[in-house]
mmCIF file of C-alpha atoms and ligand atoms in Angstrom:
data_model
loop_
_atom_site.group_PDB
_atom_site.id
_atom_site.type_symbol
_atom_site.label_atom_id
_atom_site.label_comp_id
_atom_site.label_asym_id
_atom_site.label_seq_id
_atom_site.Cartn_x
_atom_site.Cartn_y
_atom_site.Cartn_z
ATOM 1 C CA UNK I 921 17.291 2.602 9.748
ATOM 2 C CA UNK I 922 13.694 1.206 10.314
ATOM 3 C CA UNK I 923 12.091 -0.931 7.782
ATOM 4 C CA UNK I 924 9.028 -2.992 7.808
ATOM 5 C CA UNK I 925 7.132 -5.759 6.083
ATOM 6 C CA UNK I 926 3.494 -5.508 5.548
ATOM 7 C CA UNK I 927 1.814 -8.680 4.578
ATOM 8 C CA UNK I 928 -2.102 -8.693 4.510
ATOM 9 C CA UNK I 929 -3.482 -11.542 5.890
ATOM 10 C CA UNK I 930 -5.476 -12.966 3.132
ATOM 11 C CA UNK I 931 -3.591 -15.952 1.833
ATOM 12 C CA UNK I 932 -0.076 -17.846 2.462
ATOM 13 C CA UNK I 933 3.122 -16.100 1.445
ATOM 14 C CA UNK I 934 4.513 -17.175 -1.502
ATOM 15 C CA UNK I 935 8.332 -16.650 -2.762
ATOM 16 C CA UNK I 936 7.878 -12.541 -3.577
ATOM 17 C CA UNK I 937 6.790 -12.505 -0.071
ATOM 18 C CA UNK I 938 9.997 -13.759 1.159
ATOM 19 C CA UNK I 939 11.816 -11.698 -0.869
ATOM 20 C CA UNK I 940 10.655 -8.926 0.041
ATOM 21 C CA UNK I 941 10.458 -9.488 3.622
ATOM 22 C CA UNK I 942 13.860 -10.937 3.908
ATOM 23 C CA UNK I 943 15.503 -8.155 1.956
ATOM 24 C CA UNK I 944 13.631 -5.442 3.966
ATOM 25 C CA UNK I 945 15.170 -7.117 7.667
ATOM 26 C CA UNK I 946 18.743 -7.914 5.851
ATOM 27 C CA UNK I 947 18.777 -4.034 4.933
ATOM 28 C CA UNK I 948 18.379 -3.030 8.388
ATOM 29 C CA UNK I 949 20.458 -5.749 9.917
ATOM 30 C CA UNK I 950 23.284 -4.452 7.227
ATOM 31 C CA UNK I 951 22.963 -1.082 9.317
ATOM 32 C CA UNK I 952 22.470 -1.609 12.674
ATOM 33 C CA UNK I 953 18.717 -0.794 12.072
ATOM 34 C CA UNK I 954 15.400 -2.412 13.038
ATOM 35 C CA UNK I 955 13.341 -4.674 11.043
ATOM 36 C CA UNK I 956 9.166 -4.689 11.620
ATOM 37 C CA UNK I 957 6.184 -6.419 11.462
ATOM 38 C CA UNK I 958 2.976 -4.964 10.356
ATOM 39 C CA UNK I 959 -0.360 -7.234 9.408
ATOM 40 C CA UNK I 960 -2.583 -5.225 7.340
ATOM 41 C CA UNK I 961 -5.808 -6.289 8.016
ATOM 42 C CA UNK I 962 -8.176 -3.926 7.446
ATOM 43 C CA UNK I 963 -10.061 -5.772 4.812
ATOM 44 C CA UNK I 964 -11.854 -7.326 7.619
ATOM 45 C CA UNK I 965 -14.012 -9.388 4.980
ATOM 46 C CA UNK I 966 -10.877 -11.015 3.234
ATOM 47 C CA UNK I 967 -8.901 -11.435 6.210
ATOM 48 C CA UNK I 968 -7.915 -14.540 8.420
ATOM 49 C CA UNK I 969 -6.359 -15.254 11.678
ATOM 50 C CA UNK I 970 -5.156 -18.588 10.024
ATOM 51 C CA UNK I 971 -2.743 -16.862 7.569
ATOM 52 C CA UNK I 972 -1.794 -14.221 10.046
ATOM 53 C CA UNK I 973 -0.657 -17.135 12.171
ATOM 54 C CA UNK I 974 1.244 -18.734 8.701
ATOM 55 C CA UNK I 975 2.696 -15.623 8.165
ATOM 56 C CA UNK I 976 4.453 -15.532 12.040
ATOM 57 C CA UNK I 977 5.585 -18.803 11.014
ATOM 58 C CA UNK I 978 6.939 -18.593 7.511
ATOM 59 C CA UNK I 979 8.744 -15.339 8.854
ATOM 60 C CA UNK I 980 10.168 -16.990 11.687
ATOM 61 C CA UNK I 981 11.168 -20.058 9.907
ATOM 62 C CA UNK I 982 13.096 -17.922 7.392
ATOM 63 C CA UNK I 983 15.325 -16.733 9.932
ATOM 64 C CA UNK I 984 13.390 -13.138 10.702
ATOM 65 C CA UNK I 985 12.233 -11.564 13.892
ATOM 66 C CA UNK I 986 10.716 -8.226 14.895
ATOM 67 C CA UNK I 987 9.998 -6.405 17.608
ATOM 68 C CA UNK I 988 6.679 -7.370 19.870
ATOM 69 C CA UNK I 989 4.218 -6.176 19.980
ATOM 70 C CA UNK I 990 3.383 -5.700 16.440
ATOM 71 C CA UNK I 991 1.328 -3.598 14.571
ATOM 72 C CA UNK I 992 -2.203 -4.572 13.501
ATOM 73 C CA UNK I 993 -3.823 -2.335 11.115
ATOM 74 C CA UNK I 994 -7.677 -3.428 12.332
ATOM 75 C CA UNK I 995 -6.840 -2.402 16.153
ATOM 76 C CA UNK I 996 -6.013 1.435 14.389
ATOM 77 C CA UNK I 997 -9.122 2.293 12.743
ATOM 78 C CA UNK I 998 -9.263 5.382 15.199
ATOM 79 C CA UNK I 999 -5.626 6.883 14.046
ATOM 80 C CA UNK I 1000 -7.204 6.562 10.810
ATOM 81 C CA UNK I 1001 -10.062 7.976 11.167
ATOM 82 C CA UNK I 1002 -8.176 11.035 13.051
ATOM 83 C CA UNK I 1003 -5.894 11.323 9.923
ATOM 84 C CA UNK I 1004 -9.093 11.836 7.807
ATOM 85 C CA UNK I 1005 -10.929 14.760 9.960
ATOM 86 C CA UNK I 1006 -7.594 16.587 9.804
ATOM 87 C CA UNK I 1007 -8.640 16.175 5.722
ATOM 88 C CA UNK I 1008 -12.248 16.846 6.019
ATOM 89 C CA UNK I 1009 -11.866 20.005 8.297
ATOM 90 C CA UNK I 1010 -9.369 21.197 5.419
ATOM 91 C CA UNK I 1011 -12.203 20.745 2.668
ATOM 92 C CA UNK I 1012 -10.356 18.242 0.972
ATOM 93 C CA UNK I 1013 -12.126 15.343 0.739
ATOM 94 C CA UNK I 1014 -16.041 14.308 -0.093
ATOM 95 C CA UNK I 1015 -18.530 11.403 -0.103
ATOM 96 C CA UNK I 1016 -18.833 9.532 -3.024
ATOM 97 C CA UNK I 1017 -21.943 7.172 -3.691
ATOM 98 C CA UNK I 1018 -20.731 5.955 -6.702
ATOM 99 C CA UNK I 1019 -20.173 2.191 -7.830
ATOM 100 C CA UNK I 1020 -17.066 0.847 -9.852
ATOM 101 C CA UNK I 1021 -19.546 1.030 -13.094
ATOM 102 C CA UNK I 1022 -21.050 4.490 -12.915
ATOM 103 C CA UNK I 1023 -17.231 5.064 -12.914
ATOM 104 C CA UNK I 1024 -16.420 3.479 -16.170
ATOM 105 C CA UNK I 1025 -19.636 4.539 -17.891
ATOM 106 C CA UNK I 1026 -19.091 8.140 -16.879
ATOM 107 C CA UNK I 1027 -15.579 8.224 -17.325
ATOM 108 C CA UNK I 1028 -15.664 6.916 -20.936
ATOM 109 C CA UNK I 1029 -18.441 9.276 -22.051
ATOM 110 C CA UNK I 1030 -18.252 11.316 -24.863
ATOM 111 C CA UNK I 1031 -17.638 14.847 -23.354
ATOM 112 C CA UNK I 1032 -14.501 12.928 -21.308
ATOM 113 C CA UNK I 1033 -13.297 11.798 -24.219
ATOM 114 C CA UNK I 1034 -13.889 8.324 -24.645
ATOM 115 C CA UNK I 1035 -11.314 6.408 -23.092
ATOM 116 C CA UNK I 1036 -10.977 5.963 -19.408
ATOM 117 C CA UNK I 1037 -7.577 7.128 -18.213
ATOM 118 C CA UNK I 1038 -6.179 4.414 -15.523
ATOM 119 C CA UNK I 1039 -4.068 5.547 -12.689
ATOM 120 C CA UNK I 1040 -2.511 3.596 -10.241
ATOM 121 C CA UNK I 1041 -6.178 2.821 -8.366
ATOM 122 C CA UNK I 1042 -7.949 2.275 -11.645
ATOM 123 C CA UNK I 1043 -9.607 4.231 -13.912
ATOM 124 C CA UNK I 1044 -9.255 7.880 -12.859
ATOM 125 C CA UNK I 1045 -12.123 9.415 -11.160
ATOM 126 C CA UNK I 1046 -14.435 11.302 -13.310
ATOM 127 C CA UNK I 1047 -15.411 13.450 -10.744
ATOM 128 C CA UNK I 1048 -18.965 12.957 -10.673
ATOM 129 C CA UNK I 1049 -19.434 13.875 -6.808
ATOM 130 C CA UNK I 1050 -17.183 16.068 -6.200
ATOM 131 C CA UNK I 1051 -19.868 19.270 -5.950
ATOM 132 C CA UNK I 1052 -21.038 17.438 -2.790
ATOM 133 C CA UNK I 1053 -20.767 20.046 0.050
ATOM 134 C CA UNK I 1054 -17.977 19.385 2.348
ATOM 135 C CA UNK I 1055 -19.380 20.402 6.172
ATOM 136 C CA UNK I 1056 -20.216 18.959 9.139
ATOM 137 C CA UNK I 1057 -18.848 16.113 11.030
ATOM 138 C CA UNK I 1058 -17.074 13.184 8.949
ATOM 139 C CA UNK I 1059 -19.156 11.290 7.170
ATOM 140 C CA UNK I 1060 -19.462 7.278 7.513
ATOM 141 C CA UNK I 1061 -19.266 7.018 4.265
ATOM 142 C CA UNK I 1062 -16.613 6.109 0.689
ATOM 143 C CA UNK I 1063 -14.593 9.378 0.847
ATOM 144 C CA UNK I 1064 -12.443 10.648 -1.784
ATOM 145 C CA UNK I 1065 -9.179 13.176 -2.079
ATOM 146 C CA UNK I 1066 -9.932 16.271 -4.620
ATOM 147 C CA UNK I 1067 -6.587 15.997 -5.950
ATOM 148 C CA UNK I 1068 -6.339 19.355 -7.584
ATOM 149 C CA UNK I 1069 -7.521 21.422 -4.038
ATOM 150 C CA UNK I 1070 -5.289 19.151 -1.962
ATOM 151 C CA UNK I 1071 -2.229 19.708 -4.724
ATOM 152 C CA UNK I 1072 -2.777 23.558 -4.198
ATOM 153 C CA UNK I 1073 0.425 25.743 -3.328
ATOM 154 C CA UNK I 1074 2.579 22.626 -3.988
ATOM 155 C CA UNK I 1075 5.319 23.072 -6.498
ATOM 156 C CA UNK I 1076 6.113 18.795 -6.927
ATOM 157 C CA UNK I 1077 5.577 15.877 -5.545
ATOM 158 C CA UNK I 1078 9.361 14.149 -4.822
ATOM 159 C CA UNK I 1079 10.544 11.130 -3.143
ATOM 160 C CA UNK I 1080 14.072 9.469 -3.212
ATOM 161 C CA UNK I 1081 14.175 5.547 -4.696
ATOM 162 C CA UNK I 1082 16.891 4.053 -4.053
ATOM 163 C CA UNK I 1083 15.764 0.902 -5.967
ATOM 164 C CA UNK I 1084 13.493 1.142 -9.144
ATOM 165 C CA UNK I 1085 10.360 1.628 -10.010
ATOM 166 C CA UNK I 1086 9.031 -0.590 -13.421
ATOM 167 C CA UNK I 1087 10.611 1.665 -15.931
ATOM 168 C CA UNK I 1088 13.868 1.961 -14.095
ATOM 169 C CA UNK I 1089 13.053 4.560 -12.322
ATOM 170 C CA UNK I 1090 15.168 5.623 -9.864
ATOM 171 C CA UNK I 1091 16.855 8.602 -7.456
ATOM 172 C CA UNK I 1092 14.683 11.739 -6.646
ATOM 173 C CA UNK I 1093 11.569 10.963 -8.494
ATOM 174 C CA UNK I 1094 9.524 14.724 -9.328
ATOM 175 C CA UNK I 1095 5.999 14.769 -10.278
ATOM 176 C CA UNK I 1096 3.803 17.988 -11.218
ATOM 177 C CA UNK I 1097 0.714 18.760 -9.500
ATOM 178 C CA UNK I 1098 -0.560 18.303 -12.984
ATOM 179 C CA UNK I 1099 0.661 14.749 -13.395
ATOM 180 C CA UNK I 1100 -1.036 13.817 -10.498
ATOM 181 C CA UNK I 1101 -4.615 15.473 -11.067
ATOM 182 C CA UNK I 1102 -5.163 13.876 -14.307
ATOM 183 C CA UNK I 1103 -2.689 10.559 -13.746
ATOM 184 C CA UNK I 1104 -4.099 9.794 -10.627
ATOM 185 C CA UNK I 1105 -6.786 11.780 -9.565
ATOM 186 C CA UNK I 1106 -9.529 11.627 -6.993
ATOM 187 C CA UNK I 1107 -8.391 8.356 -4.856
ATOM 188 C CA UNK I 1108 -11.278 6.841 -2.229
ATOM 189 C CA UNK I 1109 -9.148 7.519 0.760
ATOM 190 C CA UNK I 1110 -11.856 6.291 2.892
ATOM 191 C CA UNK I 1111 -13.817 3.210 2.048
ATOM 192 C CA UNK I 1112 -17.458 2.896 3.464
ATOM 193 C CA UNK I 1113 -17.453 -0.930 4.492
ATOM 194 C CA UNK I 1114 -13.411 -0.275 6.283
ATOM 195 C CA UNK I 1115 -13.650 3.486 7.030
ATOM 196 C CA UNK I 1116 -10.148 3.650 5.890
ATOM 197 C CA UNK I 1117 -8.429 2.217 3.112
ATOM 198 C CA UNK I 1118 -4.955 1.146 1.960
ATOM 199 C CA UNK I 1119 -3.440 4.333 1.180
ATOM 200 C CA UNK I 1120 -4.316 6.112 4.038
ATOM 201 C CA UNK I 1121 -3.730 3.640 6.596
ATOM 202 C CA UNK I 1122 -0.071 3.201 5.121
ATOM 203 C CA UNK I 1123 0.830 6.356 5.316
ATOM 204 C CA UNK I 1124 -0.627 7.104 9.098
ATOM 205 C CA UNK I 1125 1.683 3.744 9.951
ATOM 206 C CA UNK I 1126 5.013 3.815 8.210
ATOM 207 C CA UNK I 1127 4.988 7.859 9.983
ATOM 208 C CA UNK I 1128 3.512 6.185 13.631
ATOM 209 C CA UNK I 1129 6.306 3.292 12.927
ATOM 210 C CA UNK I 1130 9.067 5.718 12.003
ATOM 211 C CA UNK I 1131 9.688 4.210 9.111
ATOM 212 C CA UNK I 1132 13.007 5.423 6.853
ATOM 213 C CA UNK I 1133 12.936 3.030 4.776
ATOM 214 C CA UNK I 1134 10.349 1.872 2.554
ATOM 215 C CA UNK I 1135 10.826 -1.579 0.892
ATOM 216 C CA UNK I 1136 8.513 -3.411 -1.534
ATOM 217 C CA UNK I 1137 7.761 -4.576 -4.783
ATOM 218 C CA UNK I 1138 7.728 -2.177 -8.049
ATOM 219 C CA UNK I 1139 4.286 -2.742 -8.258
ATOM 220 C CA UNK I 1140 3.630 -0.381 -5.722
ATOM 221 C CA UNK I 1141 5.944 2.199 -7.155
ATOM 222 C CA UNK I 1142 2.811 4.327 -8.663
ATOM 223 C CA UNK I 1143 1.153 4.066 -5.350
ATOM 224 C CA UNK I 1144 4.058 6.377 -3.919
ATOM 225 C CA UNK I 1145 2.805 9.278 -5.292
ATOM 226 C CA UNK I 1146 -0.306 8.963 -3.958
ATOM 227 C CA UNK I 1147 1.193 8.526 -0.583
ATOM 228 C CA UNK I 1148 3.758 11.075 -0.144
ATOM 229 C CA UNK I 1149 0.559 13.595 -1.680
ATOM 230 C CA UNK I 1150 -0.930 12.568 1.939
ATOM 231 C CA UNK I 1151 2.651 12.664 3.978
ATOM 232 C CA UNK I 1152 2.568 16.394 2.458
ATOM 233 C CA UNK I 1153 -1.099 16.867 3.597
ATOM 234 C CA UNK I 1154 -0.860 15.268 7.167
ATOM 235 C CA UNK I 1155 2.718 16.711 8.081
ATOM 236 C CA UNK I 1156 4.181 13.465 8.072
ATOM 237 C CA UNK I 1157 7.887 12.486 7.015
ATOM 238 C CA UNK I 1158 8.625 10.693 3.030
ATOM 239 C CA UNK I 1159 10.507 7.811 3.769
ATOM 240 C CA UNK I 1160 13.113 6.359 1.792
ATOM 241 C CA UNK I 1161 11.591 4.050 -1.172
ATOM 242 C CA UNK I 1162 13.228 0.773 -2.070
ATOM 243 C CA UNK I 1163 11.009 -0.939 -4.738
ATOM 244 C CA UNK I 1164 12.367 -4.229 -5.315
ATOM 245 C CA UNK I 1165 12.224 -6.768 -8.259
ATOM 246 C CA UNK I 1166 8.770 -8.738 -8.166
ATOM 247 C CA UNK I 1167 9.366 -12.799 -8.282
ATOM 248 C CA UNK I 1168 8.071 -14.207 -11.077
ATOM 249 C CA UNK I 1169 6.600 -17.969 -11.966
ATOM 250 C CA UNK I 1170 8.374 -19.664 -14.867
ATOM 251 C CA UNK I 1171 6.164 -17.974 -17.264
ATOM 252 C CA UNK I 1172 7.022 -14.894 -16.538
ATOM 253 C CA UNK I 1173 3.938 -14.364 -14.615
ATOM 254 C CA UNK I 1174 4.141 -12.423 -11.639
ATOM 255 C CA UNK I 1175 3.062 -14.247 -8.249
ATOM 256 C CA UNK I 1176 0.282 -13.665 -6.339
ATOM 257 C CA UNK I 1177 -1.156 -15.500 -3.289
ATOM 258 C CA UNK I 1178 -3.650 -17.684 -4.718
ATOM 259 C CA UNK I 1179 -0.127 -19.767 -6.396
ATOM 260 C CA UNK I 1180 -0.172 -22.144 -3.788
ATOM 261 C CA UNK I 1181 2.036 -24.024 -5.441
ATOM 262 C CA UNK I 1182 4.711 -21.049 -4.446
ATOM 263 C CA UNK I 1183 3.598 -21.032 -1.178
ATOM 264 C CA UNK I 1184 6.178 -21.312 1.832
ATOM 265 C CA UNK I 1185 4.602 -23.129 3.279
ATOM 266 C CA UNK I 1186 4.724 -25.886 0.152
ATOM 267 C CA UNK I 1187 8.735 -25.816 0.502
ATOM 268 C CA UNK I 1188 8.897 -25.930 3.615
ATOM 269 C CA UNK I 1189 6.988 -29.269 3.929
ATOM 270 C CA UNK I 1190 8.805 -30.449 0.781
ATOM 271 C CA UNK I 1191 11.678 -30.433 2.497
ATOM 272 C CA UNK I 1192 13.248 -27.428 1.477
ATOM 273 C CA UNK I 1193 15.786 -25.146 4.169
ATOM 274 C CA UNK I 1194 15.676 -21.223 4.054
ATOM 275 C CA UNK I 1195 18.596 -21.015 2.443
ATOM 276 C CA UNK I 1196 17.462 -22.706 -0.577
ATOM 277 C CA UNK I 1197 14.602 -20.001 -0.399
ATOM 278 C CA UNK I 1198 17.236 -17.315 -0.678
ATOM 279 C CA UNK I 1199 18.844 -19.009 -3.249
ATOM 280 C CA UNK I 1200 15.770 -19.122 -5.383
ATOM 281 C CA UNK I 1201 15.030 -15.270 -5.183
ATOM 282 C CA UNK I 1202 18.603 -14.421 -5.709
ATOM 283 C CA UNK I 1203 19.818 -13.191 -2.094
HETATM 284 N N1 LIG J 1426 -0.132 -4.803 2.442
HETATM 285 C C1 LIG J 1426 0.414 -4.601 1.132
HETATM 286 C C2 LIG J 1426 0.454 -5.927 0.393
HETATM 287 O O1 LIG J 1426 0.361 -6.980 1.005
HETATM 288 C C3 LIG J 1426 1.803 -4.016 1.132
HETATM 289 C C4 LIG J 1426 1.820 -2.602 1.515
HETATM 290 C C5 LIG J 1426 3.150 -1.900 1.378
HETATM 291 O O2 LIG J 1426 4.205 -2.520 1.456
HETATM 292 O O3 LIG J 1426 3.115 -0.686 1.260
HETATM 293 O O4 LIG J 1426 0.562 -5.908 -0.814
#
């Protein structure tokens, strides 16, 4: 068993952060496996070497360790960019020049019928470039996934959860072709300021990691559609998916890093141990 935690390096880690990390190494400590590090940095604009090196520390603190040395997603931009000319040679993929409101306006016109359908990535594409001619080299440019060519000859899109997904979803998960193309849709696989973008570079690194087992929140449980649609498309293996519980604040509220008040970091110097951290999230 091979599991990893993926932590982007954009602000400290707060209690779901823990949880999720600690549950991921426990799972393959529980089988003999191997827990790893990955720092997903390829938002180069949002990303700091300060909370990298707060993450190494929080993680260490709490008791984990992982196998050096690790893997940064900014030092792979070439794997990625591999990954997508296997796309683009296949005809699957094409520019896009538009912004997040041509999107909305042309997505809730009329003749689409008014309302916007969101997907997991936000509203679903309307498809405005998708006539764009697909030749040449790879463009250095916001590329997206037709979702309906690249579904072609595939009967489902299945993956095995062995935790839940927000509606309880669990066990082999099925989705049609269908679901996908209007669900989903056309995802930017490539984004033009990164050349890459979360999706893709996941998928290229749990496969280069060996990953089996997949463990993080259920708010990424609609994501894994979208990522075993590009396992299928790259020949790569579908891990195992363990979406966990998310932490939430008092309020109900889920967490996110800008809580500092959640922060690690925050117990830690209030004199908290690591044990009271597991405590709190229930391990
Ligand atoms: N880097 C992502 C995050 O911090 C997690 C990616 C994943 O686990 O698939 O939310």
């Amino acid at each position: 068993m091979r599991t990893r935690f993926a932590p982007s390096p954009t602000g400290p880690l707060h209690l779901g952060h823990a949880y999720s990390a600690m549950l991921a190494s426990d799972l393959a400590a529980s089988a003999g496996g191997t827990f790893l590090l990955r720092i997903e940095d390829i938002d180069q604009s949002r990303s700091r070497q300060r909370w990298e090196a707060q993450i190494y520390d929080d993680l260490h603190w709490l008791g984990l360790e992982w196998p050096e040395p690790l893997m940064r997603q900014s030092e792979r931009i070439s794997d990625y960019r591999a990954a997508l000319e296997v796309l683009w040679q296949r005809g699957l993929l094409y520019p896009c020049a538009c912004r997040r409101r041509d999107i909305l306006e042309a997505a809730s016109a009329p003749q689409e019928g008014g309302e916007p359908v969101h997907g997991p990535d936000g509203v679903v594409y309307p498809g405005t470039c998708r006539a764009v001619p697909r030749t040449g080299a790879l463009p250095v440019d916001a590329l997206r996934l037709d979702m309906r060519r690249a579904l072609q000859g595939i009967d489902a899109i299945e993956f095995t959860e062995i935790g839940a997904g927000p509606d309880g979803e669990s066990g082999r998960i099925s989705l049609s072709p269908e679901a996908l193309v209007t669900g989903v849709g056309d995802i930017v696989v490539a984004r033009r300021d990164m050349g890459t973008s979360y999706h893709l570079s996941v998928v290229v690194d749990d496969a280069a990691q060996s990953i089996t087992h997949v463990v993080r929140g259920r708010d990424l449980f609609d994501a894994t559609a979208i990522h075993v649609v590009l396992q299928r498309l790259l020949e790569l293996p579908t891990p195992i998916y363990h979406h966990h519980k998310l932490i939430r604040d008092t309020a109900g509220k889920r967490l996110a890093k800008r809580d500092d008040a959640r922060a690690i970091a925050t117990y830690r110097s209030e004199g908290q141990t690591p044990d009271d951290i597991r405590a709190m999230v229930g391990l």
